[in-house]
Amino acid sequence: MASEQQPAAVPRWTPSPRRRQDDDEADRKGAAGMVSDLGASMRGTEGFPFGSGRSFQPPPFLPAAEAEQPSPEISVERNDENDRVAFVVARETSSLRRPEQGAVLAWEDLWVSTAGGSRRRVPILCGLNGYARPGEAYVTQDDVLMNTLTVREAVRYSAQLQLPSGMSAAAKRERAEETLREMGLEGAADTRIGGWAHKGISGGQRRRVSICMEILTRPALLFLDEPTSGLDSAASYHVVSRIARMARREGMTVVAAVHQPSTEVFGLFHGLCLLAYGKTVFFGPAADTAQFFALSGFPCPSLMNPSDHFLRTINKDFDKDIEVGLDGKTMTTTQAIDTLVNSYKSSVHLAKVMHQIEEIRANNEGQLVKKERQPTFLTQSWVLTKRSFVNMYRDLGYYWLRFAIYVALCLCVGTIYYDVGHSYGSIQARGSMLMFVAAFLTFMAIGGFPSFVEDMKIFGRERLNGHYGVASFVIANTLSSTPYLALISVVPGAIAYYLTGLQSSGEHFGYFAAVLFTTMMVVEGLMMIVASAVPDFLMGIITGAGVQGVMMLNGGFFRLPNDLPKPVWKYPMYYIAFHKYANQGFYKNEFLGLTFPKYNDQAGAGTVITGEEILTNYWQVQLGYSKWADLAILIGMVVLYRVLFFVIVKLIEKMKPMVQRLRFRSDMPSVQVTEQGFGSS
């Protein structure tokens, strides 16, 4: 095969001379770790060599001249349902890290598939071979950030959550500032990230903030999913080159997917991987790729971005288009891919990769990465609490609009039931007003669900990268919402309470506010559970509203407790609904100690009815325990719902891989793997 010939010297593309001198030096040394994903032309991922430093031997695919120097190590990252072309550059091995700090992973004849229609499996990766060295950390494609924070605040909070406990607060702040400078964000450091309610930084700057937050710890291996997304060509080059320089200085391995790299960005690539629909088209030095394509019959036109040429050659989405080989013959894109795949299979490049895998297996290189000690549980919980509280009070919709709605509703309640008095008719009026507070004012806590969904997205990203645990998130969310819910319970609650003319002692109002506050905490806990099980925004609100609606019906107001059908609705639903304990607590707090005129059409007026009689006969309230027991049960529900949220999140983390394995096994009879490829039985 042509690819077996000794590679000739192929000119490398060089970036614009406008770059800084220190960037120039970093680029000449090849200190980068990049993967460029050129769009929807291939499916799946493949890994390439990337290493741990001084103990690493030069990869066998390097030309002799390059093998004399410490060689870059190559890796690739990306896996989704779209078809992909992946380019890889790796960092230089002049590492500050010791070899024992890394881990080595090798894979041979790797097949990956996903469930398709008619119980068939669809191949994603087909017989791939590769190897990888030390590893941790990951930056997602979507920029999941708190919109209310400034750029500096977001990075500083992230530094406090991630950097080791041994670092001083000043050192953590300096690391955050240094990282902001490296990503060119000094000018936007005090600008809010922004969202629908507040215009903030650009999409490209958001991308750089996401990168900043994950390179704070200078991880041994960093995965960047499309770090140049939303950036113009100049910003893309500077971001890539600065990551490259950091990789060389800190001894990091960086693996990144990049959309359609410009010629300058492509010039930073040292190694290249091409995948076509799960098959390896090429694995080797970027400088050899153009020659490989040319000798296989697909030369790159002059003055054309090589990445564009490679993408066009192996993109069969438009398979009616044809490729013209050196011999003048035409072929479809599928035929072109097959030609390139077969050329690679018989080339020296694949043989050298397989040899490297054998060496890794024989030497058993690498050990697990040992992370430095993270901040303590209490420190992480405190930092998360501060960050969440700042996010809440700056959120116009979550905080201030909801507060205004609560004030307006309580004004309505207070004026409708104004000075309700102590007549016989006030019994029903008092009960209705208290039920509305227990049911509908607490129902309004569902308005915080959209904000919590955003918090869950941030939690998912940071949890994925090991920034903190589930318990810290639960505690922080609870503590940060406490002042806000307390404010709602006291201010709007006082408006409704005193305008209505309920018992005016401080002890009675204090209990009223405590029950209102606790029931709101219960509802927030309930919505946390809903968000963990139904993460979709609209479906979550519908589900939460439905659950609360059922609980309202069983709360003892719309249907008195003794009239509820015993199967299901009274046992167990009546005792599960938090409205039961809120209503009973409110009723006991208000009616005990009061008397009302007893009106009877036959006997006339003149007798009185006590609060105890009203609770027992009118509202069918259980008087075997005090109102404080109802409040204690509500507090127990607050704790219980948050514990359930914790358990559900942990179960999802553990059960999801098991479910995927079971689904795969259930579909296995329809899949057959042979030496020739992927087939169905």
XYZ file of C-alpha atoms in Angstrom:
681
model
C 0.000 0.000 0.000
C 1.037 3.553 -0.578
C 0.640 4.303 3.109
C 3.396 1.777 3.904
C 6.018 3.906 2.197
C 8.380 6.008 4.289
C 6.537 9.301 4.880
C 8.025 12.230 3.068
C 8.496 15.629 4.639
C 5.206 17.483 4.398
C 5.076 21.221 5.205
C 3.154 22.084 8.375
C 0.649 24.913 8.385
C 1.870 27.707 10.629
C -0.288 30.253 12.464
C -0.310 33.940 11.748
C 2.891 35.800 12.764
C 0.666 38.223 14.695
C 0.634 35.919 17.730
C 2.614 36.650 20.841
C 6.206 35.522 21.148
C 5.512 33.182 24.046
C 2.615 31.622 22.143
C 4.978 31.151 19.217
C 7.409 29.203 21.350
C 4.656 27.048 22.814
C 3.312 26.254 19.349
C 6.726 25.294 17.990
C 7.063 22.817 20.824
C 3.662 21.298 20.087
C 2.417 21.810 23.633
C -1.270 21.255 23.012
C -3.855 18.569 23.482
C -6.700 19.100 21.073
C -9.365 17.137 19.330
C -11.178 18.839 16.479
C -14.625 17.570 15.700
C -15.464 18.640 12.177
C -19.190 18.116 12.168
C -21.598 15.410 11.196
C -19.585 13.165 8.994
C -18.547 10.296 11.245
C -19.961 8.421 14.180
C -18.399 7.704 17.543
C -15.037 8.195 19.156
C -11.600 6.714 19.264
C -8.829 7.141 21.782
C -5.241 7.925 21.015
C -2.018 7.815 23.014
C -1.508 10.447 25.640
C 0.953 10.112 28.405
C 2.348 10.632 31.808
C 5.662 12.306 31.161
C 9.282 11.340 31.501
C 8.812 7.559 31.485
C 6.929 7.547 28.193
C 8.680 6.131 25.130
C 8.248 7.916 21.775
C 5.194 6.616 19.877
C 6.292 4.342 17.045
C 4.405 6.255 14.365
C 6.663 9.285 14.673
C 9.280 9.892 11.995
C 12.819 9.223 13.106
C 13.671 12.908 13.336
C 10.810 13.552 15.729
C 11.427 10.411 17.780
C 14.739 11.797 18.935
C 12.917 14.370 21.090
C 10.292 13.812 23.818
C 7.227 13.169 21.732
C 3.705 14.472 22.045
C 1.085 11.984 23.026
C -2.232 11.874 21.300
C -5.778 11.293 22.420
C -9.326 11.820 21.203
C -12.650 12.516 22.821
C -16.228 12.593 21.559
C -19.206 10.290 21.441
C -22.699 11.143 20.372
C -25.256 9.991 17.888
C -24.015 12.270 15.126
C -21.415 11.221 12.584
C -18.002 12.656 13.349
C -14.549 13.433 12.078
C -12.084 13.798 14.942
C -8.689 15.499 14.932
C -6.302 15.120 17.796
C -3.269 16.964 19.043
C -1.529 16.066 22.216
C 0.641 17.766 24.742
C 4.392 17.675 24.944
C 5.829 15.208 27.434
C 8.066 17.653 29.267
C 5.790 17.139 32.256
C 5.947 18.373 35.797
C 3.947 15.346 36.900
C 5.486 12.118 38.112
C 4.666 8.933 36.180
C 2.956 7.387 39.203
C 0.393 10.190 39.150
C -1.123 8.895 35.952
C -3.146 5.941 34.731
C -2.793 3.939 31.520
C -5.715 2.630 29.497
C -5.449 0.581 26.312
C -8.233 -0.812 24.136
C -8.095 -3.297 21.328
C -10.805 -4.362 18.893
C -13.336 -2.107 20.655
C -16.966 -2.308 19.564
C -19.706 0.025 20.792
C -23.340 -0.053 19.691
C -26.668 1.473 20.641
C -30.246 0.244 20.525
C -31.952 0.690 17.179
C -35.378 -0.103 15.796
C -36.831 -3.628 15.623
C -34.559 -4.794 18.481
C -31.478 -4.309 16.346
C -28.219 -2.732 17.463
C -26.647 0.167 15.555
C -22.821 0.179 15.496
C -21.124 3.311 16.830
C -17.512 2.157 17.051
C -16.213 -0.735 15.003
C -13.041 -2.569 16.019
C -11.035 0.416 17.272
C -7.556 0.265 18.772
C -5.807 2.860 20.889
C -4.324 3.723 24.253
C -4.410 6.563 26.763
C -2.460 7.802 29.744
C -3.232 9.834 32.910
C -6.764 11.075 33.361
C -9.535 13.223 35.120
C -11.961 16.288 34.497
C -14.465 17.316 31.824
C -15.953 20.443 30.218
C -19.358 19.851 28.624
C -20.431 21.308 25.281
C -23.249 23.336 26.844
C -22.170 26.266 29.014
C -24.146 25.571 32.190
C -23.469 28.638 34.339
C -25.251 30.710 36.983
C -26.505 33.689 35.019
C -26.675 36.030 38.009
C -22.989 35.753 38.952
C -20.199 37.850 37.507
C -17.404 36.109 35.643
C -15.007 36.661 38.552
C -17.513 35.361 41.105
C -18.218 32.216 39.089
C -14.528 31.354 38.781
C -13.746 32.217 42.404
C -16.583 30.101 43.763
C -15.398 27.243 41.559
C -11.857 27.675 42.902
C -13.108 27.485 46.489
C -14.991 24.275 45.686
C -12.199 22.503 43.818
C -8.770 23.626 44.964
C -7.185 21.579 47.751
C -7.821 22.435 51.367
C -4.121 23.064 51.885
C -4.225 26.189 49.700
C -4.849 29.494 51.434
C -7.799 31.684 50.481
C -5.400 34.233 48.962
C -3.732 31.545 46.857
C -7.106 30.368 45.583
C -8.084 33.913 44.619
C -4.771 34.355 42.816
C -5.269 31.070 40.921
C -8.709 32.299 39.838
C -7.304 35.648 38.664
C -4.441 33.932 36.834
C -6.878 31.640 35.027
C -9.059 34.596 34.027
C -6.014 36.296 32.521
C -5.005 33.149 30.651
C -8.423 32.988 29.003
C -8.467 36.728 28.191
C -11.403 37.521 30.473
C -9.926 40.379 32.524
C -12.095 42.961 30.758
C -15.306 41.029 31.436
C -14.425 39.832 34.943
C -16.946 42.093 36.694
C -19.729 41.610 34.145
C -22.622 39.320 34.977
C -22.813 36.172 32.907
C -26.381 37.148 32.068
C -29.535 35.445 30.883
C -33.090 36.262 29.823
C -33.532 39.049 32.378
C -30.092 40.625 32.224
C -27.847 41.048 29.201
C -24.405 39.699 29.974
C -21.303 38.347 28.295
C -21.184 36.884 24.790
C -21.478 33.224 23.923
C -17.765 32.971 23.261
C -16.968 34.468 26.646
C -19.347 32.006 28.307
C -17.371 29.233 26.636
C -14.137 30.588 28.066
C -15.674 30.881 31.549
C -16.580 27.179 31.391
C -13.000 26.363 30.456
C -11.660 28.553 33.276
C -13.699 26.684 35.854
C -12.280 23.301 34.823
C -8.613 24.217 34.402
C -8.333 25.741 37.878
C -6.960 22.499 39.307
C -4.576 21.936 36.376
C -5.816 18.326 35.993
C -3.613 15.569 34.609
C -6.128 14.961 31.815
C -8.706 17.527 30.725
C -11.542 16.841 28.278
C -12.850 19.923 26.472
C -15.978 19.499 24.379
C -15.825 22.169 21.644
C -13.830 24.845 23.520
C -13.933 27.166 20.484
C -17.712 27.020 20.051
C -19.062 30.555 19.592
C -15.607 32.056 19.106
C -14.341 33.834 16.030
C -11.186 32.550 14.339
C -8.852 34.910 16.227
C -10.336 34.077 19.638
C -10.334 30.381 18.759
C -6.641 30.481 18.002
C -5.757 32.347 21.184
C -7.848 30.029 23.381
C -6.295 26.928 21.822
C -2.761 28.287 21.992
C -3.117 29.351 25.623
C -4.465 25.965 26.597
C -1.523 24.493 24.723
C 0.949 26.639 26.630
C -0.675 25.740 29.945
C -0.597 22.052 29.030
C 3.159 22.237 28.444
C 3.833 24.271 31.581
C 1.666 22.192 33.914
C 2.282 18.786 32.362
C -1.393 18.367 31.428
C -2.918 16.181 28.774
C -5.746 18.070 27.059
C -8.287 16.344 24.842
C -10.743 18.629 23.052
C -13.377 18.436 20.338
C -13.226 21.477 18.039
C -15.686 22.423 15.288
C -14.056 23.060 11.911
C -10.630 24.373 12.945
C -9.214 27.207 10.912
C -5.893 26.757 9.172
C -4.133 28.469 12.090
C -5.809 26.268 14.694
C -5.143 23.176 12.591
C -1.512 24.246 12.553
C -1.406 23.595 16.300
C -2.324 19.947 15.800
C 0.482 17.485 16.268
C -1.406 14.227 15.919
C -4.513 13.483 13.914
C -7.291 10.921 14.130
C -9.998 10.528 11.524
C -13.079 8.403 12.153
C -15.662 7.650 9.494
C -18.888 6.114 10.796
C -17.085 4.342 13.622
C -14.110 3.180 11.545
C -10.561 4.484 11.701
C -9.531 6.302 8.545
C -6.183 7.550 9.830
C -4.188 7.578 13.053
C -0.839 9.332 13.113
C 1.063 12.616 12.881
C -0.928 15.467 11.389
C 1.965 16.223 9.060
C 1.587 12.804 7.424
C -2.155 13.021 6.827
C -2.079 15.010 3.605
C 0.441 12.593 2.146
C -1.616 9.608 3.293
C -4.691 10.996 1.537
C -2.683 11.848 -1.580
C -1.128 8.393 -1.846
C -4.572 6.861 -1.301
C -5.887 8.854 -4.258
C -7.352 11.947 -2.567
C -4.832 14.798 -2.653
C -5.625 18.011 -0.821
C -6.030 20.950 -3.245
C -3.573 23.764 -2.784
C -4.660 26.727 -0.647
C -7.445 24.628 0.908
C -7.858 24.076 4.640
C -6.800 20.426 5.049
C -9.487 19.764 7.662
C -12.157 20.879 5.190
C -10.720 18.523 2.593
C -10.680 15.551 4.966
C -14.241 16.262 6.053
C -15.541 16.585 2.515
C -13.835 13.381 1.453
C -15.403 11.172 4.129
C -18.822 12.808 4.580
C -21.360 10.496 2.956
C -24.430 12.476 3.957
C -24.427 13.566 0.325
C -23.467 10.197 -1.120
C -24.719 11.065 -4.589
C -21.710 13.339 -4.893
C -18.672 11.580 -6.294
C -14.948 11.747 -5.659
C -12.446 11.757 -8.522
C -9.250 9.789 -7.871
C -5.785 10.335 -9.290
C -6.521 7.890 -12.087
C -9.542 9.919 -13.157
C -12.024 7.301 -12.041
C -15.067 8.379 -10.075
C -16.381 6.790 -6.862
C -19.019 7.427 -4.237
C -18.110 8.743 -0.794
C -18.776 5.289 0.658
C -16.227 3.826 -1.726
C -13.782 6.598 -0.816
C -14.163 5.806 2.886
C -13.650 2.093 2.260
C -10.513 2.866 0.265
C -9.071 4.998 3.056
C -10.025 2.504 5.776
C -8.389 -0.359 3.899
C -5.293 1.740 3.245
C -4.977 2.483 6.955
C -5.489 -1.159 7.944
C -2.557 -2.221 5.795
C -0.336 0.742 6.694
C 2.602 1.012 9.046
C 0.625 3.429 11.193
C -1.769 0.768 12.470
C 1.066 -1.703 12.993
C 2.928 0.773 15.163
C -0.157 1.583 17.234
C -0.721 -2.125 17.887
C 2.929 -2.448 18.877
C 2.520 0.381 21.388
C -0.561 -1.309 22.876
C 1.432 -4.499 23.318
C 4.167 -2.572 25.099
C 1.651 -1.013 27.475
C 0.152 -4.415 28.217
C 3.563 -5.966 28.764
C 4.928 -3.187 30.961
C 1.683 -2.598 32.878
C 2.477 1.106 32.868
C 0.706 3.724 34.949
C -1.154 3.898 38.236
C -4.290 5.600 39.394
C -4.310 9.384 39.595
C -4.138 10.570 43.200
C -6.080 13.775 43.617
C -5.058 16.271 46.207
C -7.290 16.596 49.222
C -10.382 18.625 48.351
C -12.011 21.179 50.662
C -13.883 19.710 53.601
C -17.574 18.859 53.492
C -18.425 21.863 55.649
C -16.355 24.202 53.467
C -18.014 22.987 50.281
C -21.476 23.270 51.849
C -20.764 26.817 53.015
C -19.404 27.931 49.630
C -22.391 26.405 47.832
C -24.770 28.081 50.275
C -23.225 31.513 49.675
C -23.257 31.029 45.916
C -26.851 29.810 45.872
C -28.032 32.660 48.098
C -26.376 35.253 45.859
C -27.990 33.593 42.852
C -31.432 33.675 44.492
C -31.575 37.287 45.574
C -30.232 38.468 42.207
C -32.788 36.385 40.308
C -35.623 38.756 39.429
C -38.146 36.017 38.711
C -37.290 33.626 41.529
C -36.929 36.143 44.324
C -38.493 39.536 43.785
C -41.356 38.704 41.418
C -42.460 35.824 43.636
C -42.225 38.070 46.681
C -44.401 40.686 44.974
C -46.976 38.031 44.044
C -47.084 36.787 47.629
C -47.653 40.341 48.918
C -50.425 40.892 46.363
C -52.139 37.589 47.214
C -51.967 38.264 50.944
C -53.424 41.732 50.405
C -56.273 40.095 48.523
C -56.812 37.563 51.316
C -56.618 40.248 53.988
C -59.100 42.549 52.299
C -61.562 39.800 51.346
C -61.608 38.434 54.914
C -60.994 41.846 56.519
C -61.873 41.952 60.238
C -63.692 38.666 60.047
C -65.073 39.068 63.581
C -66.473 36.383 65.907
C -69.917 35.659 64.480
C -71.104 32.148 63.738
C -70.377 32.795 60.036
C -66.769 33.665 60.863
C -66.118 29.989 61.665
C -66.334 29.067 57.986
C -64.520 32.259 56.977
C -61.590 31.581 59.298
C -61.313 28.003 58.135
C -61.421 29.003 54.459
C -58.776 31.712 54.916
C -56.434 29.343 56.767
C -56.960 26.600 54.175
C -56.086 29.036 51.387
C -52.865 29.931 53.154
C -51.970 26.283 53.798
C -52.827 25.157 50.279
C -52.481 27.905 47.704
C -49.786 30.100 49.220
C -47.600 27.043 49.681
C -48.571 25.912 46.187
C -46.908 29.101 44.922
C -43.573 27.653 46.046
C -43.748 25.667 42.815
C -42.668 28.917 41.137
C -39.119 28.178 42.236
C -39.021 25.016 40.114
C -37.500 26.631 36.978
C -34.658 28.076 39.033
C -34.122 24.735 40.716
C -33.973 22.968 37.346
C -31.126 25.309 36.381
C -29.434 24.524 39.690
C -29.790 20.829 38.894
C -28.057 21.315 35.544
C -25.147 23.056 37.252
C -25.119 20.349 39.915
C -25.030 17.667 37.211
C -21.995 19.234 35.517
C -20.108 19.884 38.735
C -21.047 16.498 40.159
C -19.781 14.858 36.962
C -16.409 16.481 37.569
C -16.325 15.579 41.249
C -16.467 19.136 42.616
C -18.652 18.140 45.592
C -21.148 15.556 46.785
C -24.924 15.302 46.783
C -25.177 16.004 50.523
C -23.409 19.366 50.151
C -25.830 20.352 47.398
C -28.899 19.407 49.480
C -27.682 21.304 52.539
C -26.716 24.373 50.511
C -30.058 24.475 48.702
C -31.929 24.200 52.006
C -29.903 26.833 53.840
C -29.872 29.334 50.974
C -33.666 29.248 50.558
C -34.348 29.561 54.291
C -34.015 33.396 54.572
C -36.212 33.922 51.523
C -38.986 31.609 52.701
C -38.785 33.117 56.190
C -39.220 36.588 54.695
C -42.300 35.442 52.774
C -43.762 33.806 55.875
C -43.338 36.914 58.035
C -44.078 39.894 55.743
C -46.890 38.748 53.401
C -48.085 36.366 56.125
C -48.446 39.229 58.607
C -50.472 41.232 56.072
C -53.005 38.412 55.636
C -53.015 37.465 59.318
C -53.632 40.844 60.904
C -55.966 42.239 58.229
C -58.195 39.212 58.743
C -58.243 39.779 62.479
C -57.032 36.397 63.696
C -55.748 35.928 67.268
C -53.326 38.803 67.675
C -50.869 37.545 70.295
C -47.243 37.157 69.283
C -47.253 33.456 70.134
C -50.201 32.784 67.826
C -48.720 34.728 64.910
C -45.317 33.126 65.490
C -46.867 29.682 65.180
C -48.780 30.752 62.051
C -45.576 32.004 60.414
C -43.670 28.869 61.476
C -46.231 26.534 59.891
C -46.356 28.627 56.714
C -42.549 28.613 56.487
C -42.313 24.869 57.122
C -44.962 23.954 54.560
C -43.114 26.015 51.945
C -39.950 24.097 52.802
C -41.909 20.861 52.392
C -43.106 21.933 48.944
C -39.573 22.885 47.896
C -38.396 19.446 49.040
C -41.208 17.851 47.062
C -40.169 19.780 43.946
C -36.563 18.670 44.483
C -37.763 15.079 44.311
C -39.797 15.841 41.177
C -36.798 17.544 39.554
C -34.571 14.532 40.245
C -37.081 12.177 38.631
C -38.534 14.484 35.925
C -35.776 16.928 34.915
C -37.801 18.473 32.084
C -39.000 21.969 32.998
C -42.606 21.778 31.742
C -43.212 18.153 32.705
C -41.805 18.848 36.161
C -44.200 21.721 36.825
C -47.156 19.631 35.617
C -46.101 16.693 37.793
C -45.521 18.841 40.866
C -48.859 20.612 40.442
C -50.639 17.284 40.058
C -49.077 15.815 43.190
C -49.981 18.882 45.241
C -53.509 18.890 43.819
C -54.072 15.336 45.048
C -52.703 16.268 48.477
C -55.039 19.277 48.686
C -58.068 17.081 48.077
C -57.016 14.865 50.985
C -56.134 17.698 53.362
C -59.411 17.588 55.297
C -61.097 20.733 53.962
C -62.713 19.912 50.624
C -63.855 16.601 52.081
C -63.970 16.185 55.849
C -61.693 13.432 57.180
C -64.510 11.124 58.327
C -66.155 11.365 54.916
C -63.087 10.334 52.914
C -63.284 6.834 51.384
C -61.126 4.669 53.612
C -59.268 2.696 50.921
C -56.550 4.795 49.337
C -57.914 8.261 50.102
C -57.926 8.119 53.896
C -55.457 5.289 54.287
C -52.771 6.212 53.408
C -53.252 9.412 51.352
C -54.829 11.525 54.110
C -51.873 10.855 56.406
C -49.292 11.378 53.640
C -50.630 14.795 52.582
C -48.805 17.590 54.359
C -51.968 19.715 54.134
C -53.524 17.585 56.893
C -50.923 18.707 59.410
C -50.812 22.297 58.157
C -54.614 22.671 58.336
C -54.877 21.036 61.744
C -52.042 23.130 63.113
C -53.623 26.339 61.818
C -57.076 25.377 63.144
C -55.809 24.464 66.601
C -53.766 27.653 66.761
C -56.776 29.808 65.835
C -59.875 28.162 67.338
C -58.633 26.912 70.705
C -59.532 29.466 73.363
C -62.229 31.219 71.294
C -66.014 31.061 71.612
C -68.655 31.816 68.981
C -72.404 32.375 69.185
C -74.260 29.166 68.442
C -77.033 29.843 65.943
C -79.906 27.368 65.616
C -83.017 27.929 63.500
C -85.250 26.295 66.155
C -83.703 27.368 69.461
C -82.535 30.813 68.247
C -79.457 32.648 69.448
C -78.145 33.012 72.956
C -75.878 29.995 73.446
C -72.192 29.751 72.557
C -69.955 27.120 71.000
C -66.331 26.678 72.060
C -63.315 26.320 69.836
C -62.808 22.724 71.010
C -66.328 21.813 69.901
C -65.773 23.474 66.511
C -62.526 21.565 65.989
C -64.096 18.254 66.987
C -67.492 18.484 65.318
C -67.147 21.077 62.558
C -63.612 20.478 61.188
C -63.132 16.938 62.589
C -59.655 17.806 63.861
C -57.805 15.274 66.022
C -57.264 16.790 69.474
C -55.286 13.894 70.920
C -52.052 15.849 70.395
C -51.088 19.518 70.431
C -50.503 21.903 67.562
C -46.761 21.625 68.160
C -46.910 17.963 67.201
C -48.360 18.971 63.816
C -45.466 21.418 63.356
C -42.972 18.718 64.357
C -44.436 16.332 61.759
C -44.081 19.021 59.087
C -40.438 19.548 60.090
C -39.930 15.792 59.803
C -41.348 15.946 56.266
C -38.857 18.672 55.382
C -36.029 16.356 56.403
C -37.639 13.263 54.867
C -38.156 14.841 51.434
C -34.549 15.974 51.269
C -33.302 12.565 52.324
C -35.482 11.036 49.598
C -33.961 13.441 47.072
C -30.478 12.375 48.191
C -31.377 8.684 47.909
C -32.997 9.101 44.479
C -29.974 10.938 43.053
C -27.590 8.293 44.417
C -29.782 5.473 43.108
C -29.971 7.062 39.659
C -26.181 7.343 39.592
C -25.799 3.669 40.469
C -28.751 2.205 38.604
C -28.382 4.001 35.264
C -25.316 1.987 34.140
C -26.990 -1.231 35.321
C -30.156 -0.467 33.360
C -28.112 0.289 30.263
C -26.283 -3.020 30.615
C -29.568 -4.900 31.030
C -30.998 -3.198 27.947
C -27.888 -4.122 26.015
C -28.088 -7.756 27.120
C -31.774 -7.961 26.237
C -30.942 -6.878 22.700
C -27.879 -9.089 22.344
C -29.596 -11.986 20.472
C -30.141 -9.641 17.542
C -26.457 -8.728 17.276
C -23.588 -10.712 15.870
C -19.983 -9.550 15.800
C -17.681 -11.210 13.295
C -14.198 -10.574 12.044
C -15.695 -8.968 8.975
C -17.719 -6.404 10.951
C -21.058 -5.846 12.583
C -24.051 -7.875 11.574
C -27.514 -9.055 12.680
C -28.628 -12.582 13.291
